[in-house]
PDB file of C-alpha atoms and ligand atoms in Angstrom:
ATOM      1  CA  MET A 116      62.209  32.954 -60.425  1.00 61.00           C
ATOM      2  CA  THR A 117      59.572  31.954 -57.854  1.00 79.00           C
ATOM      3  CA  GLN A 118      60.060  33.691 -54.292  1.00 88.00           C
ATOM      4  CA  ALA A 119      60.577  31.510 -51.412  1.00 90.00           C
ATOM      5  CA  THR A 120      57.477  32.897 -49.662  1.00 93.00           C
ATOM      6  CA  VAL A 121      55.266  31.737 -52.548  1.00 94.00           C
ATOM      7  CA  ARG A 122      56.709  28.440 -52.751  1.00 91.00           C
ATOM      8  CA  ILE A 123      56.247  27.755 -49.197  1.00 87.00           C
ATOM      9  CA  ILE A 124      52.681  28.914 -49.253  1.00 91.00           C
ATOM     10  CA  ARG A 125      51.999  26.577 -51.928  1.00 92.00           C
ATOM     11  CA  GLN A 126      53.614  23.751 -50.406  1.00 85.00           C
ATOM     12  CA  GLU A 127      51.906  24.233 -47.241  1.00 85.00           C
ATOM     13  CA  HIS A 128      48.498  24.403 -49.111  1.00 91.00           C
ATOM     14  CA  ALA A 129      49.144  21.311 -50.882  1.00 86.00           C
ATOM     15  CA  ALA A 130      50.149  19.479 -47.606  1.00 81.00           C
ATOM     16  CA  LEU A 131      46.983  20.754 -45.799  1.00 86.00           C
ATOM     17  CA  SER A 132      44.740  19.861 -49.025  1.00 88.00           C
ATOM     18  CA  ALA A 133      46.283  16.392 -48.923  1.00 84.00           C
ATOM     19  CA  MET A 134      45.367  16.090 -44.965  1.00 87.00           C
ATOM     20  CA  LEU A 135      41.884  17.435 -45.521  1.00 91.00           C
ATOM     21  CA  ARG A 136      41.144  15.132 -48.327  1.00 90.00           C
ATOM     22  CA  SER A 137      42.470  12.163 -46.437  1.00 89.00           C
ATOM     23  CA  ILE A 138      40.076  12.802 -43.634  1.00 93.00           C
ATOM     24  CA  VAL A 139      37.145  12.963 -45.999  1.00 94.00           C
ATOM     25  CA  GLN A 140      38.454   9.624 -47.723  1.00 91.00           C
ATOM     26  CA  LEU A 141      39.002   8.027 -44.333  1.00 91.00           C
ATOM     27  CA  LEU A 142      35.317   8.801 -43.316  1.00 95.00           C
ATOM     28  CA  GLU A 143      33.853   7.716 -46.833  1.00 94.00           C
ATOM     29  CA  GLN A 144      35.666   4.425 -46.255  1.00 93.00           C
ATOM     30  CA  HIS A 145      34.215   3.775 -43.059  1.00 94.00           C
ATOM     31  CA  ARG A 146      30.687   4.715 -44.104  1.00 95.00           C
ATOM     32  CA  ARG A 147      30.823   2.214 -46.755  1.00 95.00           C
ATOM     33  CA  LYS A 148      32.074  -0.544 -44.567  1.00 94.00           C
ATOM     34  CA  GLY A 149      29.648   0.532 -41.780  1.00 94.00           C
ATOM     35  CA  THR A 150      32.502   0.615 -39.465  1.00 95.00           C
ATOM     36  CA  LEU A 151      33.625   3.424 -36.885  1.00 95.00           C
ATOM     37  CA  PRO A 152      36.765   5.210 -37.589  1.00 94.00           C
ATOM     38  CA  ASP A 153      39.781   5.257 -35.299  1.00 92.00           C
ATOM     39  CA  PHE A 154      38.998   8.260 -33.238  1.00 95.00           C
ATOM     40  CA  ALA A 155      42.606   8.743 -32.281  1.00 90.00           C
ATOM     41  CA  VAL A 156      43.573   8.882 -35.974  1.00 89.00           C
ATOM     42  CA  LEU A 157      40.855  11.746 -36.692  1.00 93.00           C
ATOM     43  CA  ARG A 158      41.938  13.600 -33.452  1.00 92.00           C
ATOM     44  CA  ALA A 159      45.615  13.607 -34.633  1.00 89.00           C
ATOM     45  CA  MET A 160      44.727  14.703 -38.153  1.00 90.00           C
ATOM     46  CA  LEU A 161      42.339  17.459 -36.737  1.00 93.00           C
ATOM     47  CA  PHE A 162      44.702  18.573 -34.096  1.00 89.00           C
ATOM     48  CA  TYR A 163      47.444  19.249 -37.121  1.00 86.00           C
ATOM     49  CA  VAL A 164      44.935  21.120 -39.019  1.00 88.00           C
ATOM     50  CA  ASP A 165      44.271  23.147 -35.934  1.00 88.00           C
ATOM     51  CA  GLU A 166      47.758  23.509 -34.980  1.00 83.00           C
ATOM     52  CA  PHE A 167      49.922  24.231 -37.945  1.00 77.00           C
ATOM     53  CA  PRO A 168      47.884  26.136 -40.552  1.00 78.00           C
ATOM     54  CA  GLU A 169      45.572  27.852 -38.168  1.00 72.00           C
ATOM     55  CA  LYS A 170      48.189  29.068 -35.630  1.00 72.00           C
ATOM     56  CA  ARG A 171      51.099  29.573 -38.111  1.00 76.00           C
ATOM     57  CA  HIS A 172      50.330  29.566 -41.878  1.00 85.00           C
ATOM     58  CA  HIS A 173      47.372  31.907 -41.512  1.00 88.00           C
ATOM     59  CA  ARG A 174      49.057  33.919 -39.179  1.00 85.00           C
ATOM     60  CA  LYS A 175      52.105  34.679 -41.376  1.00 87.00           C
ATOM     61  CA  GLU A 176      49.733  35.554 -44.232  1.00 94.00           C
ATOM     62  CA  THR A 177      47.536  37.923 -42.037  1.00 94.00           C
ATOM     63  CA  GLU A 178      50.376  39.357 -40.237  1.00 93.00           C
ATOM     64  CA  LEU A 179      53.115  39.532 -42.845  1.00 93.00           C
ATOM     65  CA  LEU A 180      52.004  38.924 -46.252  1.00 96.00           C
ATOM     66  CA  PHE A 181      48.640  40.876 -46.371  1.00 97.00           C
ATOM     67  CA  PRO A 182      49.920  43.995 -44.803  1.00 97.00           C
ATOM     68  CA  ARG A 183      52.633  44.308 -47.338  1.00 96.00           C
ATOM     69  CA  LEU A 184      50.207  43.932 -50.133  1.00 97.00           C
ATOM     70  CA  ARG A 185      47.917  46.488 -48.635  1.00 97.00           C
ATOM     71  CA  ALA A 186      50.910  48.879 -48.385  1.00 96.00           C
ATOM     72  CA  ARG A 187      51.962  48.640 -52.045  1.00 97.00           C
ATOM     73  CA  THR A 188      48.348  48.481 -53.950  1.00 96.00           C
ATOM     74  CA  PRO A 189      44.895  49.352 -53.593  1.00 95.00           C
ATOM     75  CA  ILE A 190      43.988  46.251 -55.562  1.00 93.00           C
ATOM     76  CA  SER A 191      42.092  43.388 -53.897  1.00 94.00           C
ATOM     77  CA  ARG A 192      41.555  45.070 -50.637  1.00 94.00           C
ATOM     78  CA  ASP A 193      38.024  43.561 -50.351  1.00 96.00           C
ATOM     79  CA  LEU A 194      39.440  40.081 -51.119  1.00 97.00           C
ATOM     80  CA  LEU A 195      42.057  40.669 -48.518  1.00 98.00           C
ATOM     81  CA  ASP A 196      39.597  41.616 -45.819  1.00 97.00           C
ATOM     82  CA  LYS A 197      37.513  38.625 -46.710  1.00 97.00           C
ATOM     83  CA  LEU A 198      40.564  36.306 -46.444  1.00 97.00           C
ATOM     84  CA  ASP A 199      41.630  37.670 -43.071  1.00 96.00           C
ATOM     85  CA  GLU A 200      37.882  37.275 -41.911  1.00 96.00           C
ATOM     86  CA  ASP A 201      38.295  33.474 -43.043  1.00 95.00           C
ATOM     87  CA  HIS A 202      41.483  33.407 -41.060  1.00 94.00           C
ATOM     88  CA  ALA A 203      39.709  34.685 -37.956  1.00 91.00           C
ATOM     89  CA  ARG A 204      36.591  32.549 -38.534  1.00 91.00           C
ATOM     90  CA  GLY A 205      38.792  29.453 -39.270  1.00 88.00           C
ATOM     91  CA  GLU A 206      39.861  28.927 -35.669  1.00 86.00           C
ATOM     92  CA  ARG A 207      36.142  28.825 -34.531  1.00 89.00           C
ATOM     93  CA  ARG A 208      35.424  26.494 -37.386  1.00 93.00           C
ATOM     94  CA  ILE A 209      37.890  23.906 -36.541  1.00 93.00           C
ATOM     95  CA  ARG A 210      36.506  23.985 -32.883  1.00 93.00           C
ATOM     96  CA  ASP A 211      32.987  23.092 -34.285  1.00 96.00           C
ATOM     97  CA  VAL A 212      34.703  20.129 -36.170  1.00 97.00           C
ATOM     98  CA  GLU A 213      36.496  19.076 -33.083  1.00 95.00           C
ATOM     99  CA  HIS A 214      33.219  18.958 -31.047  1.00 96.00           C
ATOM    100  CA  ALA A 215      31.543  17.244 -33.638  1.00 97.00           C
ATOM    101  CA  LEU A 216      34.097  14.649 -33.574  1.00 97.00           C
ATOM    102  CA  LEU A 217      33.716  14.165 -29.973  1.00 96.00           C
ATOM    103  CA  ALA A 218      30.076  14.008 -30.210  1.00 97.00           C
ATOM    104  CA  PHE A 219      30.610  11.152 -32.778  1.00 97.00           C
ATOM    105  CA  GLU A 220      32.952   9.569 -30.410  1.00 96.00           C
ATOM    106  CA  MET A 221      30.768   9.673 -27.557  1.00 96.00           C
ATOM    107  CA  MET A 222      27.493   9.168 -29.032  1.00 96.00           C
ATOM    108  CA  GLY A 223      28.301   6.744 -31.983  1.00 95.00           C
ATOM    109  CA  GLU A 224      26.507   6.244 -34.987  1.00 96.00           C
ATOM    110  CA  SER A 225      23.635   8.814 -34.576  1.00 96.00           C
ATOM    111  CA  ARG A 226      26.191  11.486 -34.813  1.00 97.00           C
ATOM    112  CA  ARG A 227      28.055  10.239 -37.906  1.00 97.00           C
ATOM    113  CA  GLU A 228      26.279  12.200 -40.400  1.00 97.00           C
ATOM    114  CA  ALA A 229      26.388  15.494 -38.539  1.00 98.00           C
ATOM    115  CA  PHE A 230      30.069  14.981 -38.158  1.00 98.00           C
ATOM    116  CA  GLU A 231      30.556  14.154 -41.885  1.00 98.00           C
ATOM    117  CA  GLN A 232      28.506  17.164 -42.723  1.00 98.00           C
ATOM    118  CA  THR A 233      30.649  19.538 -40.397  1.00 97.00           C
ATOM    119  CA  VAL A 234      33.891  18.143 -41.968  1.00 98.00           C
ATOM    120  CA  GLY A 235      32.626  18.433 -45.454  1.00 97.00           C
ATOM    121  CA  GLU A 236      31.657  22.100 -44.829  1.00 96.00           C
ATOM    122  CA  TYR A 237      34.957  22.861 -43.291  1.00 96.00           C
ATOM    123  CA  VAL A 238      37.000  21.218 -46.029  1.00 96.00           C
ATOM    124  CA  ASP A 239      34.914  23.153 -48.832  1.00 96.00           C
ATOM    125  CA  PHE A 240      35.687  26.361 -46.824  1.00 95.00           C
ATOM    126  CA  TYR A 241      39.215  25.643 -46.541  1.00 94.00           C
ATOM    127  CA  LEU A 242      39.946  24.607 -50.149  1.00 96.00           C
ATOM    128  CA  GLY A 243      38.045  27.367 -51.440  1.00 97.00           C
ATOM    129  CA  HIS A 244      40.039  29.725 -49.260  1.00 97.00           C
ATOM    130  CA  MET A 245      43.425  28.342 -50.323  1.00 96.00           C
ATOM    131  CA  ALA A 246      42.193  28.541 -53.946  1.00 97.00           C
ATOM    132  CA  LEU A 247      41.496  32.152 -54.003  1.00 97.00           C
ATOM    133  CA  GLU A 248      44.946  32.855 -52.247  1.00 98.00           C
ATOM    134  CA  GLU A 249      46.703  30.957 -54.972  1.00 97.00           C
ATOM    135  CA  ARG A 250      44.707  32.294 -57.868  1.00 97.00           C
ATOM    136  CA  GLU A 251      44.358  36.022 -56.997  1.00 97.00           C
ATOM    137  CA  ILE A 252      46.573  36.939 -53.995  1.00 97.00           C
ATOM    138  CA  LEU A 253      50.055  35.251 -54.893  1.00 97.00           C
ATOM    139  CA  PRO A 254      50.070  36.313 -58.469  1.00 97.00           C
ATOM    140  CA  LEU A 255      49.310  39.910 -57.335  1.00 97.00           C
ATOM    141  CA  ALA A 256      52.132  39.693 -54.758  1.00 97.00           C
ATOM    142  CA  GLU A 257      54.408  38.552 -57.558  1.00 96.00           C
ATOM    143  CA  ARG A 258      53.514  41.700 -59.707  1.00 96.00           C
ATOM    144  CA  VAL A 259      53.638  44.504 -56.808  1.00 97.00           C
ATOM    145  CA  LEU A 260      56.086  43.452 -54.000  1.00 97.00           C
ATOM    146  CA  THR A 261      59.537  44.775 -53.979  1.00 96.00           C
ATOM    147  CA  GLU A 262      62.902  43.032 -53.460  1.00 95.00           C
ATOM    148  CA  ASP A 263      63.002  44.318 -49.885  1.00 96.00           C
ATOM    149  CA  ASP A 264      59.594  43.036 -49.293  1.00 96.00           C
ATOM    150  CA  TRP A 265      60.494  39.560 -50.461  1.00 96.00           C
ATOM    151  CA  ARG A 266      63.602  39.482 -48.711  1.00 95.00           C
ATOM    152  CA  ASP A 267      61.847  40.248 -45.284  1.00 93.00           C
ATOM    153  CA  LEU A 268      58.922  37.637 -46.230  1.00 93.00           C
ATOM    154  CA  ASP A 269      61.117  35.036 -47.295  1.00 91.00           C
ATOM    155  CA  GLU A 270      63.208  35.107 -43.958  1.00 87.00           C
ATOM    156  CA  ALA A 271      59.979  35.045 -42.015  1.00 83.00           C
ATOM    157  CA  PHE A 272      58.300  32.327 -43.761  1.00 79.00           C
ATOM    158  CA  ALA A 273      61.392  30.031 -43.996  1.00 72.00           C
ATOM    159  CA  GLN A 274      61.246  29.949 -40.111  1.00 72.00           C
ATOM    160  CA  ASN A 275      58.047  27.998 -39.910  1.00 60.00           C
ATOM    161  CA  ARG A 276      58.287  25.188 -42.565  1.00 60.00           C
ATOM    162  CA  ASP A 277      55.605  22.313 -42.765  1.00 52.00           C
ATOM    163  CA  PRO A 278      56.917  18.875 -41.991  1.00 53.00           C
ATOM    164  CA  LEU A 279      54.144  17.511 -44.409  1.00 57.00           C
ATOM    165  CA  THR A 280      56.147  19.053 -47.246  1.00 56.00           C
ATOM    166  CA  GLY A 281      59.248  17.358 -46.287  1.00 52.00           C
ATOM    167  CA  HIS A 282      61.316  20.366 -45.187  1.00 52.00           C
ATOM    168  CA  VAL A 283      63.041  20.957 -41.891  1.00 46.00           C
ATOM    169  CA  ALA A 284      60.379  21.760 -39.350  1.00 53.00           C
ATOM    170  CA  ASP A 285      60.091  22.486 -35.790  1.00 54.00           C
ATOM    171  CA  PHE A 286      60.686  19.473 -33.760  1.00 62.00           C
ATOM    172  CA  GLU A 287      57.165  19.418 -32.162  1.00 67.00           C
ATOM    173  CA  TYR A 288      55.479  19.414 -35.656  1.00 65.00           C
ATOM    174  CA  ASN A 289      57.746  16.821 -36.938  1.00 61.00           C
ATOM    175  CA  ALA A 290      56.792  14.562 -34.186  1.00 69.00           C
ATOM    176  CA  LEU A 291      53.134  15.164 -34.651  1.00 73.00           C
ATOM    177  CA  PHE A 292      53.556  14.624 -38.448  1.00 69.00           C
ATOM    178  CA  THR A 293      55.283  11.425 -37.706  1.00 71.00           C
ATOM    179  CA  ARG A 294      52.685  10.159 -35.503  1.00 75.00           C
ATOM    180  CA  ILE A 295      49.899  10.907 -38.143  1.00 81.00           C
ATOM    181  CA  VAL A 296      51.724   9.419 -40.966  1.00 72.00           C
ATOM    182  CA  ASN A 297      52.252   6.163 -38.920  1.00 74.00           C
ATOM    183  CA  VAL A 298      48.459   5.814 -38.008  1.00 75.00           C
ATOM    184  CA  VAL A 299      46.690   6.731 -41.067  1.00 76.00           C
ATOM    185  CA  PRO A 300      45.722   3.527 -43.005  1.00 67.00           C
ATOM    186  CA  ALA A 301      47.747   2.500 -45.905  1.00 61.00           C
ATOM    187  CA  PRO A 302      45.408   2.939 -48.684  1.00 59.00           C
ATOM    188  CA  ILE A 303      44.803   6.474 -47.802  1.00 63.00           C
ATOM    189  CA  GLY A 304      48.345   7.377 -46.362  1.00 60.00           C
ATOM    190  CA  LEU A 305      49.491  10.825 -46.525  1.00 66.00           C
ATOM    191  CA  GLY A 306      53.092  10.273 -47.544  1.00 55.00           C
ATOM    192  CA  PRO A 307      53.089   8.880 -51.134  1.00 42.00           C
ATOM    193  CA  ALA A 308      50.421  11.339 -52.259  1.00 40.00           C
ATOM    194  CA  LEU A 309      52.794  14.123 -51.859  1.00 38.00           C
TER     195      LEU A 309
HETATM  196 FE1  LIG B 420      44.887  31.992 -45.768  1.00 60.75          FE
HETATM  197 FE1  LIG B 421      47.091  30.111 -47.097  1.00 60.75          FE
END
């Protein structure tokens, strides 16, 4: 049986991937049409990426899951260090993306390419990070963690469910999610993709 912790991590990754890919699609669509995006929509999407995964999802991995793994096995220590580093750097990187967005909004067309590039690099970084966790870390956790580990982790992880995955969530993230779903243009919409 899949552990709740593993299921939640995978669901949150899927939701976050959908959000990141939607941002890229939105930008491509506007580039093709030669139009400027709705900056309020982009701000909301990036704010979500900043808030939920950076402040909560990654924190749970770094503070709860990874220490358990380090305690149980010497395997993949370097990889865990690298992923922790990614978590620490992620916050800085999302600031860069948000700044590039502000520059695009303030300065217009001349900053479109720089913003698209910053977003593209961030999305690649993030998707690569999540793929490593899913390919290496989650299977390792399933092999080495004990019943007690899982009970503690499941309890902690269940407290912060991601509204994008359709589970009960903190009301503030629910409100943010609803706002984003309502403003993302229909062909790209987040809801049906999940
Ligand atoms: Fe992570
Ligand atoms: Fe993760």
